[in-house]
Amino acid sequence: MEHPGAGGTHRIGPYTLLGRQSTVGGSEVFAARTDDGLLVTVTVVGPGLAADPGFRDRFRTDVEAARTLSGPFLAPVLDADADAPVPWLATGFTAGLPLRRAVDRHGPLPGPALRVLADGLARALAVLHAAGRVHGGLGPDSVLLTMDGPRVTALGLTGPTGGPAPSPTDDMFDLGSTVLYAASGGEPDTDALPGSLRDVIGGCLYPDPPDRPTAEQLVEYLRRQDLPAPAGCWLPPAVTADMAAATAALGSASAGAGGRGTGLRPPPVAADAGVSRRKLLIGLAGGAAVLGGTAAALAFTGDPSPTPGGRAGGPGPTARPAPPPGVRSPASSASPSPTDGPEALVLTGPDAVKAWSRVGKHAPTCLEASGTVVMVVTDTATSFLDAATGKSRFPGLNTVNEHGTTSFDHPTAYADGVFYLLCDTPDQSGLLAAFDAASGKAKWATRMAEVESGRGKPTAMYRSTYVAVAGNTVYVCGTISLLDGSFSTKSPTTGYIRAFSAATGKGLWRVKGTDINNVLVPPTGSRLLATSAVPARKPGRVQMIDAGRRGARGWKVSVPYGGFYFTTGWPLTCYAAGLFLFAGGDGDTLFAVDAATGSEKWHQRFESRSGDQVRIGAPFAGLDGATVYVPVGSDLAALATADGTPRWVARLDGASETGGSNMFNASLRISGKSAQCSADTVFATDSAKTLWAIDAATGRARWRYSDPGQPDVGFLWTVGGDRVFVASHLTMTAIAAHAR
C-alpha cells in the first residue's frame, strides 16, 4: 500500500488519508480515518474528470441515487462532496484487495472463485439496473475482493464524459471482461474459464448488445447449475494472506496517525482454505488455477462411446466424451478403468541423500546426462563431469548457450553415446553440435542460424527451440518470424522441423507451416507428431509427420480444445508403445491413438467431484512405454498404456511457494522437463520447489529434495541412468534414484 506523496494532501473533507489503495479511471482510492477513528474508503476524483463540464452534475445525481441502494456486493455510500475544489466520495470500509492487484500478484483465480466473482458482480448490477442506474466502468480496478465476496466500488466515478451514456448491456460486457481477466490473468482467453462459466460469460461478450444476458438472467443461470460452493474461504490462501498483510499495515498506519483505534483485525486465514481441498488444475493462457470443492478428487470414466449429439465434457459430470472429430475409432475399444479409480496416495518421504555436490565458477544454463557423463553448459563454456563423482572428466569446450533451458526451450539431447546441443562459439552462432560422450570431443557442428530474404518478400528469421533424436536422425524444431513490422495475436504461429543425419550433421529435409507448432519426436520410429492451434478458440490439430517420407503430412485429428498446443517448444504430447497420447475434448480427456493410422485405441476422461471442468497437464511415459503418467493439478495418475487402466494416483499436499495449492509443475503444461523417468522411478517437481522421486510401481515417494536457496525460476535438473542431477546457482548435486 502506498501512502500519499509529500506533494499531495493528507486530508480531504473530514477524513485523514492513510494510504493509497488503487486508481480507478484517473481517480485515486485511499483508505482513510474519521476524526472519531472509524475507517472509510475515500475516492478522490481525478483532475481530468473533475474539469469536465458535466461531471459534477452527473456525480451529484449518481451519489444521491447510490445512497438509496443497498446490497451485499455494493460498497455503501456514506458521504460525498461534488462541489469541493477536489470532489470526493466516501464509502464504507471493507478489508480487501482490488481485483487487478490480486491477479497481478497471485495469478488467475480458481474456478470456484470465478463463479463467486461472477455471481456477486451480477447481483450488484441487478440492484443497480433495477433502480434504473448503471455503473459505466466496471473493471478490475473497481472490484474489491473481500472475505465475504466481491464488492463493486467507484459508482458514478467512471464511464465516458462525452458521447452516449453507458447502458445496462455495456455493464454486462464489462462484467464478462472482468471475469475473463480474473480467469486468464492478462491476454483474454475464454478457454481459461471453467466449463460452468464459459458459455454465459462468452454471451456477455457478444458484439451485439441485445444478445447479451441481463444481470438477473446471469444470476438465475448460476443458481440453476446448483454447483457446490467453495469450502472455507472462497479466495486462494495467497490472496487472503496478502489481504491480511495489507489490513495489518493499514491498522498500523491508523494507529500511527494518532487515532483512537478501530478494533480492526486482519481477516482470518483458514489453515486449510484452498490448500488441501483444491486438487485439480484448470489450465490458463499465461497462468493456472486450482479447482475447489469439499470432494474434489480424481475420478475416471473410460467409456469409449460418445455422448449422443454431444461432445467431450458435455452437460453434467457423468457425460461421456466424444472422440475428437477425425479420430477413427475401432469397432471395439476397451478402457476397463473403474468409475472412481484407485485411492490417491498422499506423497510423503524422507529427505534425499546426496551422492555428491560440487560448486563451479559459472551457473549452468543447460544440463544433459547419460549414465556415466553429465554435460554442463554455461554462458562461458561446456564441460563434462563424471556422473559417479562429479569430477571433471574431459577438457572443456568453448561452446556456450546463454539462454539455456526454459519453459519454451530445450536445446540439449542425448542418445546412443552422443550429446547434442544448440549453441554458439566465439566465432559462430546458431550451431547444432554433436559431442562424443566417451571422449568429450566434437563429432560435427552444423550452422543453424538462418535468415531468408529477397525477391520483395519480408525477411524470415528462424528460431530454434527444441532438439531431439530418433534413430539415425536429429531433429531441430522452432518457429519462423517475419520481420515485416506486423504482429497479431489472431495469427497462427509458423513452425518448422529440420532433419539432420546423426552421423554427419548433414541436412536431410525440412518442412514448415502454420500446422507445425508443437512437435513431438518419439525416441524410436519414423513418425513424429505435430500440433497446431490458433488463438480465439479456433480448433487445433494433431497431425502425424512421416519422417520416412521426408516430412510428408499423414493422418490428422481435430482437437476442439487446442489452446495449450499454441505453446511452442518442448512437446505437450506423449508417445508410448506405438501410441501417440494427447489431451482432447475440453482438455479433460486423454486420447491414445495408433501412431501409424490415427485410430483411437482408448480414451480416459478425468473429472472433479466438485462438478467443475478439469484440464490435464502434459502426459509423459516411462522408459519401457508400459505406463503413461498424467499430471492433473495436485494429482499424478499412472495409467496402463495398453488400455488406459488407472494403476495409482499420487497426490501432493500443502501449499506452493506463493501460498496456493501445491501442484505438479507438469500440470501447468509449460515444460515437459518438469517430469522425467528412469527405469523404475518417476521424478517430478512441484510448485513448492521440491523434487520428488516416486516409485513407478506403487506411486509412493522414495525421497524428496528441496533447496530453499534455489533460483526463483527453480533449479535445472535432468536424469541420467539411475541418478538425477540438479543445478542450483553455482552448485551441482547428484542423487541416486534409490537414495535414502
XYZ file of C-alpha atoms in Angstrom:
740
model
C 0.000 0.000 0.000
C 1.325 3.439 -0.914
C 0.978 6.442 1.332
C 0.066 9.838 -0.134
C 3.085 11.588 -1.547
C 4.634 14.620 0.069
C 3.213 16.811 -2.668
C -0.347 15.606 -2.157
C -2.848 16.327 0.590
C -3.052 14.080 3.650
C -6.606 15.193 4.397
C -9.718 15.700 2.312
C -13.068 16.789 3.696
C -13.385 15.421 7.240
C -11.078 12.456 6.557
C -7.389 11.777 7.118
C -5.916 9.782 4.275
C -3.912 6.757 5.419
C -2.767 5.030 2.263
C -3.437 4.782 -1.449
C -5.189 1.540 -2.392
C -5.739 1.815 -6.139
C -6.500 4.059 -9.096
C -9.862 3.887 -10.877
C -10.436 5.799 -14.093
C -7.951 8.507 -13.164
C -9.353 8.860 -9.629
C -7.364 7.723 -6.588
C -8.785 5.458 -3.892
C -7.496 5.826 -0.324
C -8.067 4.150 2.986
C -8.982 6.971 5.393
C -9.916 7.629 9.004
C -12.542 9.875 10.526
C -11.723 12.095 13.482
C -13.520 9.528 15.640
C -11.163 6.798 14.442
C -13.518 4.977 12.060
C -12.110 3.588 8.837
C -13.657 4.527 5.496
C -12.682 4.394 1.840
C -12.339 7.749 0.091
C -12.139 8.173 -3.669
C -10.561 11.447 -4.751
C -11.779 12.452 -8.203
C -9.033 12.927 -10.777
C -8.439 16.432 -12.135
C -9.334 15.486 -15.701
C -12.703 14.110 -14.675
C -13.414 16.969 -12.260
C -12.739 19.536 -15.004
C -15.350 18.006 -17.319
C -18.290 20.464 -17.574
C -20.993 17.868 -16.998
C -19.240 15.724 -14.425
C -20.271 17.430 -11.172
C -23.986 17.394 -12.025
C -23.851 13.754 -13.050
C -21.748 12.865 -9.995
C -24.240 14.598 -7.664
C -27.158 12.699 -9.233
C -25.364 9.363 -9.082
C -24.375 9.849 -5.433
C -27.920 10.681 -4.378
C -29.197 7.592 -6.179
C -26.443 5.419 -4.694
C -27.397 6.471 -1.146
C -30.730 4.690 -1.624
C -29.203 1.448 -2.875
C -28.040 -1.415 -0.717
C -26.799 -4.905 -1.361
C -24.152 -7.284 -0.051
C -21.973 -6.720 -3.132
C -22.215 -2.935 -3.339
C -19.952 -0.628 -1.367
C -22.334 1.606 0.694
C -22.064 5.348 0.042
C -21.561 7.335 3.266
C -20.668 10.847 2.188
C -19.604 12.922 -0.819
C -18.892 16.487 -1.915
C -19.471 17.261 -5.573
C -18.791 20.995 -5.083
C -15.410 20.780 -3.336
C -12.365 22.048 -5.245
C -11.379 18.373 -5.450
C -14.596 16.295 -5.471
C -14.580 13.148 -3.335
C -16.709 10.168 -2.354
C -16.628 8.212 0.924
C -17.887 4.630 1.195
C -17.883 2.071 3.957
C -14.521 0.425 4.530
C -14.115 -3.285 3.808
C -10.817 -5.120 4.194
C -9.870 -6.424 0.774
C -7.698 -6.210 -2.320
C -8.526 -4.668 -5.701
C -9.058 -7.446 -8.233
C -6.294 -6.183 -10.506
C -3.732 -6.198 -7.701
C -4.758 -9.695 -6.585
C -4.476 -11.140 -10.093
C -1.255 -9.283 -10.940
C 0.414 -10.548 -7.773
C -1.021 -14.040 -7.436
C -2.272 -15.066 -10.848
C -5.713 -16.061 -12.113
C -8.486 -17.020 -9.711
C -9.532 -20.679 -9.473
C -12.805 -21.929 -10.925
C -14.991 -21.814 -7.781
C -13.749 -18.294 -7.001
C -14.596 -17.196 -10.536
C -18.187 -18.353 -10.013
C -18.406 -16.395 -6.747
C -16.995 -13.368 -8.548
C -19.429 -13.627 -11.463
C -22.410 -14.171 -9.164
C -21.505 -11.258 -6.896
C -20.956 -8.844 -9.773
C -24.214 -9.911 -11.411
C -26.140 -9.400 -8.167
C -24.603 -5.955 -7.700
C -25.513 -4.924 -11.254
C -29.007 -6.356 -10.832
C -29.572 -3.942 -7.928
C -28.264 -1.007 -9.958
C -30.238 -1.844 -13.075
C -33.464 -2.418 -11.137
C -33.101 1.135 -9.801
C -32.603 2.498 -13.293
C -28.893 3.112 -12.768
C -25.774 1.776 -14.497
C -22.215 1.553 -13.314
C -20.495 2.525 -16.552
C -16.989 1.498 -15.549
C -16.972 -1.953 -14.027
C -13.495 -3.465 -14.265
C -10.573 -4.979 -12.354
C -9.880 -1.640 -10.654
C -13.452 -1.052 -9.469
C -13.945 -4.523 -7.965
C -12.706 -5.225 -4.446
C -12.116 -8.803 -3.299
C -13.161 -9.306 0.319
C -13.546 -12.315 2.594
C -17.320 -12.207 2.036
C -17.270 -11.875 -1.741
C -16.616 -9.171 -4.343
C -17.608 -5.555 -3.806
C -18.409 -3.121 -6.615
C -16.957 0.325 -5.976
C -16.500 3.643 -7.812
C -20.205 4.231 -8.513
C -20.608 7.400 -10.550
C -16.860 7.915 -10.843
C -16.141 6.166 -14.122
C -17.621 5.970 -17.567
C -17.375 8.352 -20.516
C -17.508 12.102 -20.092
C -18.722 12.526 -23.655
C -20.660 10.538 -26.176
C -23.606 8.248 -25.432
C -24.313 7.325 -21.844
C -23.479 3.723 -20.839
C -26.319 1.200 -20.784
C -27.038 -1.974 -18.768
C -25.774 -4.049 -21.707
C -22.487 -2.134 -21.516
C -22.271 -3.115 -17.843
C -22.770 -6.769 -18.798
C -19.967 -6.585 -21.354
C -17.737 -5.101 -18.644
C -18.776 -7.897 -16.271
C -17.748 -10.516 -18.836
C -14.429 -8.763 -19.449
C -13.754 -8.529 -15.714
C -14.410 -12.229 -15.058
C -12.337 -13.155 -18.106
C -9.473 -11.029 -16.790
C -9.672 -12.814 -13.444
C -9.612 -16.179 -15.234
C -6.808 -15.529 -17.700
C -4.683 -13.021 -15.819
C -3.819 -10.986 -18.878
C -4.388 -11.787 -22.551
C -8.127 -12.576 -22.801
C -8.731 -16.276 -23.438
C -12.205 -17.733 -22.908
C -10.621 -21.186 -22.707
C -9.311 -20.075 -19.320
C -12.867 -20.054 -17.969
C -14.244 -23.156 -16.225
C -16.878 -25.041 -18.185
C -19.619 -23.822 -15.856
C -18.967 -20.201 -16.907
C -17.665 -20.412 -20.452
C -20.958 -20.108 -22.303
C -22.598 -17.419 -20.193
C -19.502 -15.212 -19.875
C -18.969 -15.646 -23.599
C -22.552 -14.419 -24.016
C -21.743 -11.265 -22.030
C -19.044 -10.537 -24.611
C -21.292 -10.850 -27.668
C -20.686 -7.887 -30.024
C -24.410 -7.159 -30.376
C -25.696 -5.679 -27.072
C -29.240 -7.157 -27.341
C -27.717 -10.669 -27.407
C -26.050 -10.273 -24.004
C -27.776 -11.718 -20.916
C -29.174 -9.411 -18.258
C -27.758 -9.385 -14.755
C -30.861 -11.193 -13.471
C -30.502 -13.871 -16.136
C -26.862 -14.452 -15.194
C -27.785 -14.841 -11.513
C -30.534 -17.307 -12.418
C -28.227 -19.223 -14.779
C -25.675 -19.771 -11.998
C -28.389 -20.673 -9.492
C -29.799 -23.385 -11.751
C -26.372 -25.004 -12.104
C -26.575 -25.869 -8.403
C -22.815 -26.405 -8.155
C -21.217 -26.726 -4.715
C -19.898 -23.546 -3.139
C -16.183 -23.353 -2.284
C -15.358 -24.946 1.053
C -13.917 -22.473 3.540
C -12.673 -19.176 2.174
C -13.608 -18.548 -1.466
C -10.253 -16.921 -2.262
C -6.851 -18.621 -2.654
C -4.681 -18.538 0.501
C -2.081 -16.298 -1.157
C -4.725 -13.618 -1.763
C -6.134 -13.805 1.759
C -2.617 -13.660 3.193
C -1.895 -10.540 1.131
C -5.213 -9.134 2.277
C -4.308 -9.786 5.906
C -0.915 -8.149 5.491
C -2.416 -5.063 3.833
C -5.048 -4.772 6.564
C -2.446 -5.163 9.293
C -0.331 -2.448 7.670
C -3.397 -0.232 7.490
C -4.085 -0.817 11.177
C -0.523 0.233 11.953
C -0.889 3.339 9.798
C -4.140 4.203 11.549
C -2.568 3.837 14.973
C 0.476 5.807 13.885
C -1.776 8.634 12.742
C -2.835 9.253 16.301
C -6.335 7.822 16.039
C -8.072 6.170 18.953
C -8.084 2.821 17.147
C -10.829 0.981 15.386
C -10.515 -2.534 16.673
C -9.733 -3.527 13.102
C -8.371 -7.053 12.793
C -6.860 -8.701 9.734
C -9.255 -11.102 8.032
C -8.858 -14.671 9.273
C -6.985 -17.065 7.010
C -8.130 -20.645 7.436
C -5.212 -23.054 7.631
C -6.776 -25.382 5.091
C -8.565 -22.849 2.922
C -7.788 -23.622 -0.664
C -4.830 -25.854 0.195
C -5.866 -29.445 0.771
C -9.205 -29.123 -0.991
C -8.123 -27.606 -4.277
C -6.760 -30.596 -6.080
C -7.291 -30.298 -9.795
C -5.891 -27.911 -12.362
C -7.632 -25.586 -14.789
C -5.082 -24.681 -17.482
C -4.941 -20.948 -18.233
C -3.309 -18.837 -21.008
C -0.479 -17.102 -19.062
C -1.310 -18.895 -15.846
C -3.182 -21.695 -13.820
C -5.934 -22.059 -11.233
C -6.909 -24.919 -8.950
C -10.387 -26.324 -8.619
C -12.060 -26.431 -5.249
C -14.892 -28.324 -3.600
C -15.020 -30.444 -0.483
C -14.962 -33.658 -2.505
C -12.507 -32.582 -5.200
C -10.565 -35.650 -6.283
C -9.706 -37.515 -9.440
C -12.470 -39.649 -10.889
C -12.069 -41.626 -14.108
C -14.528 -42.559 -16.802
C -13.343 -44.836 -19.572
C -16.485 -45.457 -21.660
C -15.284 -45.000 -25.250
C -18.736 -44.351 -26.685
C -19.577 -40.717 -27.426
C -22.417 -38.822 -25.870
C -25.335 -38.766 -28.356
C -25.301 -35.402 -30.054
C -22.735 -34.158 -27.571
C -19.028 -33.552 -27.248
C -16.302 -34.314 -24.765
C -17.031 -32.756 -21.420
C -20.728 -32.382 -22.249
C -23.503 -31.432 -19.836
C -23.315 -32.891 -16.373
C -20.492 -34.606 -14.531
C -21.492 -38.044 -15.877
C -21.333 -37.114 -19.559
C -19.054 -39.329 -21.625
C -16.500 -37.863 -24.020
C -16.927 -37.998 -27.756
C -13.749 -38.744 -29.704
C -12.317 -35.671 -31.387
C -13.641 -35.248 -34.936
C -11.420 -37.113 -37.356
C -10.336 -39.887 -34.980
C -11.205 -43.242 -36.496
C -12.403 -45.456 -33.640
C -12.100 -49.230 -33.952
C -15.152 -51.435 -33.654
C -14.247 -52.349 -30.081
C -12.260 -50.092 -27.768
C -11.921 -51.124 -24.171
C -10.904 -48.988 -21.236
C -11.792 -51.028 -18.182
C -10.957 -48.358 -15.609
C -13.255 -48.153 -12.592
C -15.538 -45.178 -12.160
C -13.708 -43.786 -9.147
C -10.234 -45.169 -9.804
C -7.636 -46.089 -7.167
C -7.426 -44.261 -3.869
C -4.963 -41.380 -4.009
C -1.712 -41.707 -2.057
C -0.532 -38.503 -0.381
C 3.164 -38.107 -1.109
C 5.455 -38.071 1.875
C 9.014 -39.254 2.144
C 12.437 -38.699 3.700
C 14.872 -36.066 2.547
C 17.175 -37.224 -0.231
C 20.765 -38.217 0.476
C 23.195 -36.538 -1.913
C 25.627 -38.733 -3.821
C 27.887 -35.724 -4.365
C 27.797 -31.941 -4.613
C 30.194 -29.601 -6.420
C 30.470 -25.807 -6.692
C 31.507 -24.339 -10.031
C 32.563 -20.900 -11.238
C 29.614 -20.286 -13.566
C 25.925 -21.082 -13.231
C 24.757 -23.818 -15.643
C 22.225 -22.856 -18.302
C 21.643 -26.400 -19.681
C 22.084 -29.947 -18.388
C 22.035 -33.304 -20.163
C 23.243 -36.650 -18.816
C 23.950 -40.263 -19.682
C 24.517 -42.971 -17.116
C 28.218 -42.061 -16.878
C 28.661 -38.429 -18.006
C 26.926 -35.121 -17.282
C 27.160 -32.353 -19.899
C 27.077 -28.960 -18.180
C 26.596 -25.886 -20.387
C 27.115 -22.319 -19.149
C 27.355 -18.922 -20.796
C 31.155 -19.323 -20.972
C 31.887 -22.996 -21.801
C 30.686 -26.595 -21.965
C 32.147 -29.152 -19.558
C 31.693 -32.858 -18.886
C 31.523 -34.336 -15.369
C 31.819 -37.891 -14.153
C 28.297 -38.944 -13.168
C 29.551 -41.030 -10.237
C 31.883 -38.449 -8.641
C 31.124 -35.015 -10.090
C 34.777 -34.543 -11.063
C 35.796 -33.183 -14.455
C 36.042 -35.990 -16.993
C 37.139 -34.264 -20.216
C 38.628 -30.882 -21.140
C 36.073 -28.111 -21.527
C 34.874 -26.753 -24.865
C 34.182 -23.182 -25.975
C 30.557 -23.880 -26.938
C 28.002 -21.890 -24.955
C 24.273 -21.370 -24.639
C 23.377 -18.146 -22.861
C 19.595 -18.566 -22.908
C 19.615 -22.158 -21.727
C 16.726 -24.410 -20.844
C 13.486 -22.524 -20.220
C 9.767 -23.216 -20.266
C 9.819 -22.953 -24.063
C 13.353 -24.006 -24.992
C 15.174 -27.278 -24.579
C 18.459 -27.060 -26.502
C 20.028 -30.414 -25.441
C 19.516 -34.106 -26.151
C 21.306 -37.415 -25.600
C 21.058 -40.708 -27.480
C 23.343 -43.670 -28.226
C 26.502 -42.242 -26.701
C 26.217 -38.753 -28.218
C 25.237 -35.400 -26.721
C 23.531 -32.808 -28.962
C 23.475 -29.073 -28.256
C 22.120 -25.903 -29.852
C 24.954 -23.490 -29.117
C 27.266 -20.647 -30.087
C 31.058 -20.273 -30.205
C 33.150 -17.081 -30.142
C 33.287 -17.232 -33.941
C 29.874 -18.619 -34.937
C 26.313 -18.530 -33.712
C 23.313 -20.764 -34.251
C 25.124 -24.113 -34.257
C 23.836 -27.638 -33.823
C 26.759 -29.626 -32.390
C 27.294 -33.303 -31.543
C 29.747 -34.454 -28.821
C 31.028 -37.980 -28.210
C 30.091 -38.979 -24.647
C 33.098 -41.336 -24.482
C 35.710 -38.659 -25.244
C 34.028 -35.276 -24.875
C 35.213 -34.311 -28.368
C 33.047 -32.648 -31.006
C 31.925 -35.023 -33.758
C 30.453 -32.342 -36.023
C 28.794 -28.935 -35.966
C 26.212 -27.548 -38.382
C 25.293 -23.888 -38.762
C 21.620 -23.395 -37.840
C 21.106 -19.613 -37.844
C 19.161 -18.629 -40.932
C 17.680 -15.508 -42.413
C 15.630 -15.713 -45.597
C 15.006 -12.536 -47.556
C 14.921 -11.189 -51.060
C 12.623 -11.024 -54.071
C 10.409 -8.464 -52.349
C 9.411 -10.825 -49.529
C 9.718 -9.977 -45.816
C 12.825 -11.235 -44.040
C 12.219 -14.525 -42.202
C 14.104 -15.346 -39.004
C 14.375 -18.973 -37.862
C 14.392 -19.545 -34.095
C 15.433 -22.976 -32.787
C 13.691 -24.081 -29.606
C 13.950 -27.849 -29.314
C 16.346 -30.627 -30.335
C 15.545 -34.355 -30.244
C 16.937 -37.619 -31.587
C 15.241 -40.706 -33.032
C 17.365 -43.478 -34.508
C 19.822 -42.053 -37.023
C 18.175 -38.656 -37.299
C 18.459 -35.461 -35.259
C 15.519 -33.057 -35.392
C 15.506 -29.348 -34.643
C 12.141 -27.654 -34.214
C 11.318 -23.999 -33.870
C 9.381 -21.025 -35.176
C 9.677 -18.595 -38.072
C 9.154 -14.869 -37.593
C 8.574 -12.431 -40.447
C 10.306 -9.097 -39.954
C 7.632 -7.044 -41.683
C 6.620 -4.883 -38.723
C 3.259 -6.571 -38.281
C 2.001 -8.782 -35.480
C -1.406 -10.062 -34.454
C -2.398 -12.378 -31.615
C -5.013 -13.794 -34.002
C -2.373 -15.032 -36.433
C -1.229 -18.643 -36.117
C 2.386 -19.453 -35.419
C 4.511 -20.703 -38.313
C 6.730 -23.541 -37.173
C 9.309 -25.778 -38.788
C 11.039 -29.154 -38.478
C 14.567 -29.722 -39.780
C 16.106 -33.194 -40.022
C 19.851 -33.916 -39.907
C 21.977 -37.035 -40.121
C 23.029 -38.092 -36.615
C 26.310 -39.452 -38.051
C 27.444 -36.403 -40.046
C 25.193 -33.442 -39.254
C 24.225 -33.153 -42.912
C 20.786 -31.668 -43.559
C 18.248 -34.180 -44.825
C 14.931 -32.335 -45.209
C 12.761 -29.612 -43.752
C 9.083 -28.724 -43.553
C 7.296 -25.634 -42.290
C 3.780 -24.269 -41.913
C 1.131 -22.972 -39.541
C 0.105 -26.579 -38.920
C 3.505 -27.276 -37.326
C 3.864 -25.687 -33.920
C 4.457 -28.030 -31.001
C 6.384 -31.110 -32.184
C 6.893 -34.500 -30.512
C 9.831 -36.651 -31.630
C 9.495 -40.199 -30.227
C 12.743 -41.961 -29.238
C 12.094 -44.640 -31.887
C 10.291 -44.917 -35.190
C 9.872 -42.574 -38.132
C 6.593 -40.916 -37.180
C 6.507 -37.521 -35.495
C 3.504 -35.730 -34.022
C 2.921 -32.062 -34.743
C 0.219 -29.989 -33.115
C -1.095 -26.623 -34.132
C -3.540 -24.161 -32.696
C -4.557 -20.575 -33.211
C -5.997 -18.152 -30.644
C -9.641 -17.119 -30.385
C -10.866 -20.623 -29.551
C -10.341 -21.991 -33.026
C -9.780 -25.755 -33.081
C -6.267 -27.116 -33.033
C -4.960 -30.136 -34.892
C -2.882 -33.174 -34.056
C -1.060 -34.402 -37.148
C 1.378 -37.177 -37.959
C 4.548 -36.170 -39.784
C 6.113 -39.046 -41.689
C 9.894 -38.727 -41.373
C 10.309 -41.738 -43.653
C 8.741 -39.667 -46.432
C 10.840 -36.546 -45.779
C 8.288 -34.864 -43.556
C 5.144 -35.593 -45.533
C 1.889 -34.939 -43.668
C -0.010 -38.019 -42.534
C -3.293 -38.519 -40.697
C -4.899 -35.563 -38.943
C -7.143 -35.196 -35.916
C -9.023 -32.031 -35.000
C -8.783 -31.092 -31.318
C -11.712 -28.884 -30.226
C -9.781 -27.726 -27.168
C -6.364 -26.996 -28.613
C -5.447 -23.767 -26.884
C -2.428 -25.005 -24.983
C -0.927 -26.552 -28.128
C -0.327 -22.969 -29.215
C 2.710 -23.060 -26.927
C 5.936 -23.742 -28.796
C 8.953 -25.589 -27.505
C 9.088 -28.825 -25.551
C 6.168 -31.037 -26.703
C 2.952 -31.237 -24.720
C 2.095 -34.663 -26.131
C 3.409 -38.163 -25.454
C 4.485 -41.384 -27.194
C 4.425 -44.858 -25.656
C 4.339 -48.397 -27.085
C 3.303 -47.366 -30.581
C 0.671 -44.881 -29.411
C 0.501 -41.100 -29.512
C -1.264 -39.608 -26.482
C -2.682 -36.120 -26.239
C -5.322 -34.054 -24.461
C -8.622 -33.564 -26.275
C -12.293 -32.925 -25.653
C -12.332 -29.863 -23.426
C -8.805 -30.632 -22.256
C -10.120 -33.128 -19.693
C -9.653 -36.296 -21.760
C -6.504 -38.223 -22.655
C -6.735 -39.848 -26.076
C -4.469 -42.699 -27.188
C -4.281 -43.280 -30.943
C -2.265 -45.619 -33.120
C 0.843 -43.753 -34.295
C 0.612 -45.284 -37.770
C -3.086 -44.833 -38.520
C -4.528 -42.321 -36.061
C -7.185 -44.837 -34.995
C -8.292 -44.378 -31.396
C -7.302 -47.211 -29.064
C -8.775 -45.805 -25.860
C -9.517 -42.595 -24.054
C -9.689 -41.711 -20.396
C -11.623 -38.785 -19.005
C -10.704 -37.034 -15.764
C -13.374 -35.499 -13.566
C -13.634 -33.456 -10.414
C -16.323 -34.475 -7.968
C -16.962 -30.765 -7.437
C -18.536 -30.801 -10.895
C -16.129 -28.287 -12.385
C -14.089 -28.673 -15.533
C -10.676 -30.353 -15.376
C -7.782 -29.856 -17.756
C -4.901 -32.265 -17.724
C -1.242 -31.367 -17.993
C 1.432 -32.666 -20.350
C 1.476 -36.511 -20.267
C 4.778 -38.413 -20.185
C 5.745 -42.080 -20.372
C 8.056 -44.485 -18.583
C 11.174 -45.668 -20.372
C 9.646 -49.059 -21.225
C 6.466 -47.434 -22.571
C 4.193 -49.624 -20.431
C 2.911 -46.749 -18.298
C 1.848 -43.218 -19.104
C 1.678 -40.563 -16.398
C -0.890 -37.756 -16.416
C -0.476 -34.700 -14.138
C -3.724 -33.032 -13.051
C -3.105 -30.180 -10.643
C -2.035 -31.749 -7.349
C -2.533 -35.289 -8.678
C -0.328 -37.535 -10.775
C -2.132 -40.533 -12.272
C -0.362 -43.602 -13.664
C -2.270 -45.368 -16.472
C -1.547 -48.614 -18.293
C -0.524 -47.673 -21.820
C -2.297 -50.711 -23.270
C -5.828 -49.716 -22.264
C -5.746 -46.632 -20.005
C -6.469 -48.560 -16.785
C -5.515 -46.431 -13.744
C -2.730 -48.021 -11.694
C -2.209 -45.440 -8.966
C -2.708 -41.765 -8.143
C -0.106 -39.813 -6.163
C -1.211 -36.579 -4.525
C 0.656 -33.522 -3.296
C -0.352 -31.893 -0.047
C 0.305 -28.485 1.431
C 0.879 -25.115 -0.200
C 3.011 -23.858 -3.039
C 5.745 -21.299 -2.575
C 3.238 -18.486 -3.165
C 0.654 -19.871 -0.728
C -1.766 -21.569 -3.136
C -2.266 -25.283 -3.500
C 0.871 -27.255 -4.231
C 0.763 -28.586 -7.796
C 2.929 -30.656 -10.095
C 4.731 -28.312 -12.463
C 3.952 -30.693 -15.321
C 0.261 -29.997 -14.746
C 0.859 -26.375 -15.719
C 1.706 -27.556 -19.256
C 4.643 -25.204 -19.568
C 7.518 -27.656 -19.926
C 7.881 -31.376 -20.495
C 11.124 -31.367 -18.486
C 9.322 -30.832 -15.183
C 8.773 -34.612 -15.061
C 11.172 -37.359 -16.202
C 11.673 -41.095 -15.664
C 14.451 -43.568 -15.001
C 13.965 -47.310 -15.336
C 11.843 -47.635 -12.198
C 11.411 -44.127 -10.804
C 9.290 -41.115 -11.732
C 10.877 -37.748 -10.961
C 8.658 -34.659 -10.800
C 8.934 -31.128 -9.456
C 6.164 -29.164 -7.774
C 5.222 -25.541 -7.172
C 6.723 -25.714 -3.662
C 10.177 -26.057 -5.284
C 10.512 -29.724 -4.342
C 11.794 -32.589 -6.480
C 10.066 -35.917 -5.802
C 11.314 -39.417 -6.586
C 8.260 -41.689 -6.903
C 8.330 -45.478 -7.134
C 6.955 -46.239 -10.612
C 5.361 -49.478 -9.423
C 3.488 -48.180 -6.360
C 3.181 -44.385 -6.604
C 4.839 -43.940 -3.203
C 7.617 -41.414 -2.706
C 11.170 -42.731 -2.337
C 12.502 -39.321 -1.285
C 12.082 -35.590 -1.669
C 14.691 -32.929 -2.358
C 14.238 -29.261 -1.508
C 16.654 -26.399 -1.954
C 15.434 -23.222 -0.196
C 18.177 -21.199 -1.886
C 17.363 -22.211 -5.433
C 16.684 -19.503 -8.050
C 13.200 -18.016 -8.264
C 12.679 -19.764 -11.598
C 13.577 -23.102 -9.991
C 16.608 -25.308 -10.425
C 17.748 -27.045 -13.600
C 17.712 -30.826 -13.490
C 17.998 -33.902 -15.652
C 18.058 -37.686 -15.339
C 20.901 -39.935 -16.471
C 20.843 -43.666 -15.779
C 19.717 -44.194 -12.191
C 20.697 -40.706 -10.998
C 19.165 -37.257 -11.102
C 21.409 -34.200 -11.436
C 20.385 -30.781 -10.093
C 21.952 -27.377 -10.804
C 21.097 -24.537 -8.423
C 23.043 -21.317 -8.921
C 26.712 -22.467 -8.912
C 26.081 -25.797 -7.198
C 25.715 -29.167 -8.930
C 24.186 -32.041 -6.948
C 23.689 -35.720 -7.788
C 21.137 -38.005 -6.102
C 20.692 -41.712 -6.736
C 17.176 -42.840 -7.655
C 17.024 -45.104 -4.596
C 18.866 -42.720 -2.254
C 17.900 -42.835 1.413
